[in-house]
PDB file of C-alpha atoms in Angstrom:
ATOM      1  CA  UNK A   1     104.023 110.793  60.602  1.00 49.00           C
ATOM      2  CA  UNK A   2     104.864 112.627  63.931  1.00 47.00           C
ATOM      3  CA  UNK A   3     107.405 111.112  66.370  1.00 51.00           C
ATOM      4  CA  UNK A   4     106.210 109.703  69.278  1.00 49.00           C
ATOM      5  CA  UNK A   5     107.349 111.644  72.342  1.00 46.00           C
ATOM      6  CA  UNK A   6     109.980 109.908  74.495  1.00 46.00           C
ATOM      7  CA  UNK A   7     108.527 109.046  78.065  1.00 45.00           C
ATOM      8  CA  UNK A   8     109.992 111.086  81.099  1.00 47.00           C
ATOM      9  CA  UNK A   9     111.668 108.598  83.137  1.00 52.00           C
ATOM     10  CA  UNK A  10     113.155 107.161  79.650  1.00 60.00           C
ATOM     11  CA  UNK A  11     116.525 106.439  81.210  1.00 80.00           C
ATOM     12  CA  UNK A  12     115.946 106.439  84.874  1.00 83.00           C
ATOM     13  CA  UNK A  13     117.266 102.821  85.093  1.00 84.00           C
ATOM     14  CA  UNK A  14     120.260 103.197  83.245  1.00 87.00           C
ATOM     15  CA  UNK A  15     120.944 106.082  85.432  1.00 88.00           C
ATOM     16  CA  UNK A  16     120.461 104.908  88.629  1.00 89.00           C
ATOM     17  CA  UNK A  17     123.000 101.753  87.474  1.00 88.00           C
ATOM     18  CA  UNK A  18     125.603 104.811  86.216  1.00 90.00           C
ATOM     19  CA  UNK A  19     125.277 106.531  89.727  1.00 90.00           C
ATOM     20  CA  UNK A  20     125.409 102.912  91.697  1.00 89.00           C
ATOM     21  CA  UNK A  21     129.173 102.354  89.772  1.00 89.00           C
ATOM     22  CA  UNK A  22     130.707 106.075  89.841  1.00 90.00           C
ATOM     23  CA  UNK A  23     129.707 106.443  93.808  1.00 88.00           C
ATOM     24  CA  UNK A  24     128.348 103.101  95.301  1.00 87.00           C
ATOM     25  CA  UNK A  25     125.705 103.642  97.782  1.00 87.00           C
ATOM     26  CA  UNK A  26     126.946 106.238  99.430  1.00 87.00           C
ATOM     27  CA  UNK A  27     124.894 109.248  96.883  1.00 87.00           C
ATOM     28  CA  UNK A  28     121.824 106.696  97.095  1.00 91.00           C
ATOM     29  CA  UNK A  29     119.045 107.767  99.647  1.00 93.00           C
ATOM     30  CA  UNK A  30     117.043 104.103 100.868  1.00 94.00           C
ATOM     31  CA  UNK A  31     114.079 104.912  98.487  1.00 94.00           C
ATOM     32  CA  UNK A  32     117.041 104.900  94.778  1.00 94.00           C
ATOM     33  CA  UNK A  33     118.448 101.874  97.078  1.00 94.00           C
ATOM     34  CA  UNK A  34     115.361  99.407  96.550  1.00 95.00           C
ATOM     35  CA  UNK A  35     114.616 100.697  93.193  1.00 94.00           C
ATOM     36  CA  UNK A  36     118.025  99.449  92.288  1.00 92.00           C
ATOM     37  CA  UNK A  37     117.724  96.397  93.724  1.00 93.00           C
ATOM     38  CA  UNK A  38     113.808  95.934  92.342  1.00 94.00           C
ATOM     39  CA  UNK A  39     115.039  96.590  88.623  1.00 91.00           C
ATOM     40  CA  UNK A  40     117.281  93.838  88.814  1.00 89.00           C
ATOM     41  CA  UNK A  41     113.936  91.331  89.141  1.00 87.00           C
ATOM     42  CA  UNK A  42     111.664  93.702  87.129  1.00 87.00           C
ATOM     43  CA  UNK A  43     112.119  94.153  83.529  1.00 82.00           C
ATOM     44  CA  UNK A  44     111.260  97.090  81.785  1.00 81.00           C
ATOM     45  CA  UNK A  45     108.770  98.609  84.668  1.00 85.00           C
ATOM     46  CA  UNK A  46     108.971 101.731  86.900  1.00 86.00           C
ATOM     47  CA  UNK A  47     110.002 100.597  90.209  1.00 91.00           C
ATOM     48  CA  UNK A  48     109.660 103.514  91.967  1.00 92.00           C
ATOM     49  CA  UNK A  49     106.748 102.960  93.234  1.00 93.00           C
ATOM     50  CA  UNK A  50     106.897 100.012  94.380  1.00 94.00           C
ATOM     51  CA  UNK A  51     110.276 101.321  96.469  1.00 95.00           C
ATOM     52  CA  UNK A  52     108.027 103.654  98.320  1.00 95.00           C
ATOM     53  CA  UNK A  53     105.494 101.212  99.000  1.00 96.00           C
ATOM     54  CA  UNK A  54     107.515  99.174 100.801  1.00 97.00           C
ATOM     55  CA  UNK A  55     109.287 102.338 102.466  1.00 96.00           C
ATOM     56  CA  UNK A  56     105.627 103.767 103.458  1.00 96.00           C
ATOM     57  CA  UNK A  57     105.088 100.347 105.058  1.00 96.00           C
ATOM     58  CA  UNK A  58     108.391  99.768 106.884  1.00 96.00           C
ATOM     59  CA  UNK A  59     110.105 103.194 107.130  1.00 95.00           C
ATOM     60  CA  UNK A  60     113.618 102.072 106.206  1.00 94.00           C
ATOM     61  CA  UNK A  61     115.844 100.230 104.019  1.00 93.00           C
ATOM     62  CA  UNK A  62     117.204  97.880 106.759  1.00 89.00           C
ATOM     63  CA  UNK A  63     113.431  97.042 108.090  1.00 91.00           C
ATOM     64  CA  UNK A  64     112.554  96.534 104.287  1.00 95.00           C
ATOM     65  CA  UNK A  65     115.362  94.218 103.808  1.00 92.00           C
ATOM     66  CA  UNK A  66     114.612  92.162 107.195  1.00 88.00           C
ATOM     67  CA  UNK A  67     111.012  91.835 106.845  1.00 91.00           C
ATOM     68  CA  UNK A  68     109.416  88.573 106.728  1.00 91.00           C
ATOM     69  CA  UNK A  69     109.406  86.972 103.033  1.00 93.00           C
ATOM     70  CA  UNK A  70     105.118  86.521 103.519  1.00 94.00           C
ATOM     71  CA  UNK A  71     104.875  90.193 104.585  1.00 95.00           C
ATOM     72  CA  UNK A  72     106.831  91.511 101.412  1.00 96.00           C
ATOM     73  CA  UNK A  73     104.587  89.364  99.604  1.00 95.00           C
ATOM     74  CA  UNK A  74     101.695  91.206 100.468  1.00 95.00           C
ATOM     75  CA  UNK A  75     103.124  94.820  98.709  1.00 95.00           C
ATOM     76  CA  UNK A  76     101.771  95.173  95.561  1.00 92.00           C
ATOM     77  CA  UNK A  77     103.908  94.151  92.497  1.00 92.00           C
ATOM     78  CA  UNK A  78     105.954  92.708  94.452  1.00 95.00           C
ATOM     79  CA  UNK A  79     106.602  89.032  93.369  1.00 93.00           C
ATOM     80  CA  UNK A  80     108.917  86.094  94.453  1.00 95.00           C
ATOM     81  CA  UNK A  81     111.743  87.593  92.118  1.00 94.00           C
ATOM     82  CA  UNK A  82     111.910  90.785  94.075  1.00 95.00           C
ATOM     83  CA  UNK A  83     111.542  88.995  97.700  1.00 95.00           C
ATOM     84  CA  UNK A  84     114.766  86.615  96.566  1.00 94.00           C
ATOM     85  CA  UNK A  85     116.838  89.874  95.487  1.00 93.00           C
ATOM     86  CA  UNK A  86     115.600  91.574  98.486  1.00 95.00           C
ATOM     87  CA  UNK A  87     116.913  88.729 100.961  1.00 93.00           C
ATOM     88  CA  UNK A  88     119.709  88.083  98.716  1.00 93.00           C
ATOM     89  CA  UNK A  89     121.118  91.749  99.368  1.00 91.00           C
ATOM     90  CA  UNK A  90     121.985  91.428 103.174  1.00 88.00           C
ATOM     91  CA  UNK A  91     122.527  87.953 102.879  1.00 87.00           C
ATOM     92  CA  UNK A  92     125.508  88.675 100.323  1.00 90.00           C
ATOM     93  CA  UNK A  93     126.795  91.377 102.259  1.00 85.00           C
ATOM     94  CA  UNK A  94     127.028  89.593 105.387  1.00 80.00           C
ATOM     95  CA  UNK A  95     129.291  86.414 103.435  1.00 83.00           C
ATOM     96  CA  UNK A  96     131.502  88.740 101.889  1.00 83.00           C
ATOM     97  CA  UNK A  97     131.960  90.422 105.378  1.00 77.00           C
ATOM     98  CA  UNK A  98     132.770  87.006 106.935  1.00 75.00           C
ATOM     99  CA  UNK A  99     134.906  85.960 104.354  1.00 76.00           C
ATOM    100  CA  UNK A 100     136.934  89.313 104.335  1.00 74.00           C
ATOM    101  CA  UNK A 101     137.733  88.257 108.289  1.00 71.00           C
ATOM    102  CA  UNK A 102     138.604  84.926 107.638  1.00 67.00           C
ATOM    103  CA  UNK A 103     141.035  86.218 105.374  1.00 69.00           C
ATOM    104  CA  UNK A 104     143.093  87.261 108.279  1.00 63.00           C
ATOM    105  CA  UNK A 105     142.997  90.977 109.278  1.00 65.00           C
ATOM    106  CA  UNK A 106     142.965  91.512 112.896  1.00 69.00           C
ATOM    107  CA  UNK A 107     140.084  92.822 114.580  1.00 70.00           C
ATOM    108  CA  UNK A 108     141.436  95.948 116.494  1.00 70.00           C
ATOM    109  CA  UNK A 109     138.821  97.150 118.314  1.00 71.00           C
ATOM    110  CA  UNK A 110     135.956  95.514 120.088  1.00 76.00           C
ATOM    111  CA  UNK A 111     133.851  97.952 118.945  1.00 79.00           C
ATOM    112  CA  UNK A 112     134.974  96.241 115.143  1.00 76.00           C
ATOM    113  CA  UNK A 113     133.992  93.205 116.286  1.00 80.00           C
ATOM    114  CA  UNK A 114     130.489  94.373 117.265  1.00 81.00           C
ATOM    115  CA  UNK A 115     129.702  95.729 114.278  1.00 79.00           C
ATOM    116  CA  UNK A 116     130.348  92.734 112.393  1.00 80.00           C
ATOM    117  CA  UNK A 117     128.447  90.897 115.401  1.00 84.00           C
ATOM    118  CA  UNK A 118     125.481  93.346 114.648  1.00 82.00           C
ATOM    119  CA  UNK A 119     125.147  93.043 110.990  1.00 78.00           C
ATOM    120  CA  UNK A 120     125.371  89.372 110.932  1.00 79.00           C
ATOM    121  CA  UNK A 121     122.424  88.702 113.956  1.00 82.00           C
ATOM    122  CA  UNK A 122     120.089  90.870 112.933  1.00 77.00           C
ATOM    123  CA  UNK A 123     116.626  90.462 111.506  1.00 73.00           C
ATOM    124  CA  UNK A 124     117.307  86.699 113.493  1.00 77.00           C
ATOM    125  CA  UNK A 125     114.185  85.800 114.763  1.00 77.00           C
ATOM    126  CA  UNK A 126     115.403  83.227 117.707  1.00 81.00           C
ATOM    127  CA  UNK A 127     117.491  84.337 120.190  1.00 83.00           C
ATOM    128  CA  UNK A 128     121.027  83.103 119.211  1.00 84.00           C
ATOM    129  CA  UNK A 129     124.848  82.784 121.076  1.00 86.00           C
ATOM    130  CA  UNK A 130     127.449  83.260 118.576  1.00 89.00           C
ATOM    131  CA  UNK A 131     130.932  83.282 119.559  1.00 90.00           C
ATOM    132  CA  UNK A 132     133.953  84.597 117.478  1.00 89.00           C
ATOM    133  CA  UNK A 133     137.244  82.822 117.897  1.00 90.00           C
ATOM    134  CA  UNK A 134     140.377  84.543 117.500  1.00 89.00           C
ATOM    135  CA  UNK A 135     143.967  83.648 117.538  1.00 89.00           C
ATOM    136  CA  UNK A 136     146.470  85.423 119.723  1.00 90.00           C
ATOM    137  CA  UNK A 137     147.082  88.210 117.234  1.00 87.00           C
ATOM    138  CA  UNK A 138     143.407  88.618 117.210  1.00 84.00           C
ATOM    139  CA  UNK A 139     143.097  87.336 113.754  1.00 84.00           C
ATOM    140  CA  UNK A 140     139.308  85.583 113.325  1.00 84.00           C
ATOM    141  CA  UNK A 141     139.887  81.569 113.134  1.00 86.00           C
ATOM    142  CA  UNK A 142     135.890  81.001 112.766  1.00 84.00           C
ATOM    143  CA  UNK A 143     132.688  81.676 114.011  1.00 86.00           C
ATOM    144  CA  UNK A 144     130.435  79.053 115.862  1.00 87.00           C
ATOM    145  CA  UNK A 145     126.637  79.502 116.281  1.00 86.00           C
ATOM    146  CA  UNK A 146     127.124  77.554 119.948  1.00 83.00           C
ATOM    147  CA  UNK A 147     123.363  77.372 121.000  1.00 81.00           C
ATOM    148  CA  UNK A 148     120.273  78.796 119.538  1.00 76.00           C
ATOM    149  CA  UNK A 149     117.108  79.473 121.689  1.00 70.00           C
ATOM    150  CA  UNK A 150     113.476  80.789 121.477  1.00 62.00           C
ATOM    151  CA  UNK A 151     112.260  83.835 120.597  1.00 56.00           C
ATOM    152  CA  UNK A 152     113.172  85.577 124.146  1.00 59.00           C
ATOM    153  CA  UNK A 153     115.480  83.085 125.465  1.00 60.00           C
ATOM    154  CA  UNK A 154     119.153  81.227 124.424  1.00 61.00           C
ATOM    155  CA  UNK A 155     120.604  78.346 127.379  1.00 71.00           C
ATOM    156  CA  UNK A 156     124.189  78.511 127.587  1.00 77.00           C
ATOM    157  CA  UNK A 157     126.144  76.462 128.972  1.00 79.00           C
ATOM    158  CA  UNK A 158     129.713  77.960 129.597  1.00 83.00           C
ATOM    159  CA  UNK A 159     131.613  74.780 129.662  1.00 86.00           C
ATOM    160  CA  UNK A 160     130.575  73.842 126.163  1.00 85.00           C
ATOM    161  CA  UNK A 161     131.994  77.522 124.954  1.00 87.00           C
ATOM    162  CA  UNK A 162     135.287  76.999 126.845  1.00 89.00           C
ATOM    163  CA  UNK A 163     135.045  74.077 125.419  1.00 90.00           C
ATOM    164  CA  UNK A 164     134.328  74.763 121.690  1.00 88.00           C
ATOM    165  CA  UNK A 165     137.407  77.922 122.106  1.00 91.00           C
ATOM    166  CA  UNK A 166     139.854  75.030 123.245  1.00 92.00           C
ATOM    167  CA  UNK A 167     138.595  72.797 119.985  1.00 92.00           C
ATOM    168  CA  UNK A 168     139.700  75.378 117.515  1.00 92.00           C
ATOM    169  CA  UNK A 169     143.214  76.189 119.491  1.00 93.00           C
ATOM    170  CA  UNK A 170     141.423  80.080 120.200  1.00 94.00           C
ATOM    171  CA  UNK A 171     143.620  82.377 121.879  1.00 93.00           C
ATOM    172  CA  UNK A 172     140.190  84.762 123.064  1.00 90.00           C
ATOM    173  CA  UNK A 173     136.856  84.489 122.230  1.00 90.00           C
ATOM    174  CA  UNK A 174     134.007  87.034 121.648  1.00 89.00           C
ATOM    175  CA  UNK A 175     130.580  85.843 122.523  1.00 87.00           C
ATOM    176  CA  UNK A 176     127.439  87.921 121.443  1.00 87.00           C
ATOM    177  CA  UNK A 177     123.737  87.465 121.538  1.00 85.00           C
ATOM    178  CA  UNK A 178     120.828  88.860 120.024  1.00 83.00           C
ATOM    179  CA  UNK A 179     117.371  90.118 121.057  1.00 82.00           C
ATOM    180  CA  UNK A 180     114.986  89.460 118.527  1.00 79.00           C
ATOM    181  CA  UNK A 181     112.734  92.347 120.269  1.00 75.00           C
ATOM    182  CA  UNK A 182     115.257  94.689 119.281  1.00 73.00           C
ATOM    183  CA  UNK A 183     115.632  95.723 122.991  1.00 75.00           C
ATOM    184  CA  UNK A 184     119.327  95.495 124.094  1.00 76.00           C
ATOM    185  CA  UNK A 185     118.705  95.866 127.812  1.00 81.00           C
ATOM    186  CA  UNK A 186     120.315  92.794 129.388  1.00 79.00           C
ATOM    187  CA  UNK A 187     118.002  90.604 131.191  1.00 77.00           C
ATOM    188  CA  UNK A 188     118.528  88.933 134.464  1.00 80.00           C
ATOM    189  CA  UNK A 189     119.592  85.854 132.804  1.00 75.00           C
ATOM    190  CA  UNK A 190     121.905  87.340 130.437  1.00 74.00           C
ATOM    191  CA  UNK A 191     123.931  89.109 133.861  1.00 77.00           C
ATOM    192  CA  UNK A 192     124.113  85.718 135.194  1.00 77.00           C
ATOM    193  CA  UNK A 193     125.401  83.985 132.236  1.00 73.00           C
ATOM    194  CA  UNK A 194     127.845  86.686 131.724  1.00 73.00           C
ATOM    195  CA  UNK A 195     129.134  86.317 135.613  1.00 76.00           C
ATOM    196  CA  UNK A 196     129.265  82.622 135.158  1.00 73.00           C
TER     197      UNK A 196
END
């Protein structure tokens, strides 16, 4: 009886979970990143494939992981399993990023505070004002979603964020809003709001 030949990507998985705990992401390119995350919903099935399907369709791992749920339905194989892990991902990673600052380190930098601010808006598809609220040794007390617009427009009212700082006893603030276009170019409106 002859032995049946082992098939060449015997292992892969394993591997890929070996490489994900000696190094973290940082030895992963995007296409090893979704595979990892699709084996995770996928029992015993190549997911390579399917990884550079949805890279051929949206070029990147961040547009992958903010497309909408009905688009990544349409890639083939994958299924409701895969869309939840694929949302779950930069959901998680935004809540352990917010709970890290309300643990109490200072935010430095502004530059620290924009990156959070960046990570946590985007893929929003409504315009949204978010303001940070910090004590006087810059430490985060919360985060308020103060008004949420359309899809090109968010009404603020600067009274209501004076306001809302006062509530919560903040020291300074840090007010950000996003541009679901992905263009950052401030419009009119947003130079007035800031003067006011």
């Amino acid at each position: 009886m002859s032995q049946r030949a082992e098939h060449p990507g015997s292992g892969h998985r394993q591997r890929l979970r070996d490489k994900f705990l000696s190094h973290g992401l940082q030895k992963f390119t995007d296409e090893e990143t979704l595979e990892l995350l699709l084996t995770l919903a996928t029992p015993r099935q190549d997911c390579k494939q399917r990884a550079r399907a949805l890279l051929a369709r949206w070029g990147s791992l961040q547009a992958v992981l903010d497309a909408p749920v009905d688009e990544l339905a349409q890639v083939e194989g994958i299924g409701p399993k895969n869309i939840l892990g694929l949302k779950l991902a930069p959901a998680v990673a935004r809540r352990y990023l917010e709970d890290r600052l309300l643990r109490g380190e200072a935010f430095h930098d502004v530059e620290q505070a924009a990156e959070y601010l960046q990570l946590s808006m985007r893929g929003l598809d409504r315009e949204l004002f978010r303001v940070m609220l910090l004590d006087a040794r810059h430490r985060l007390i919360g985060i308020e979603d103060v008004f949420s617009g359309t899809l090109n427009q968010a009404v603020v009212y600067p009274r209501d964020v004076v306001a809302q700082a006062l509530g919560r006893g903040a020291a300074a603030i840090v007010c950000a809003h996003n541009h679901p276009s992905g263009d950052p170019t401030p419009s009119n409106d947003d130079q007035a709001i800031t003067r006011r």
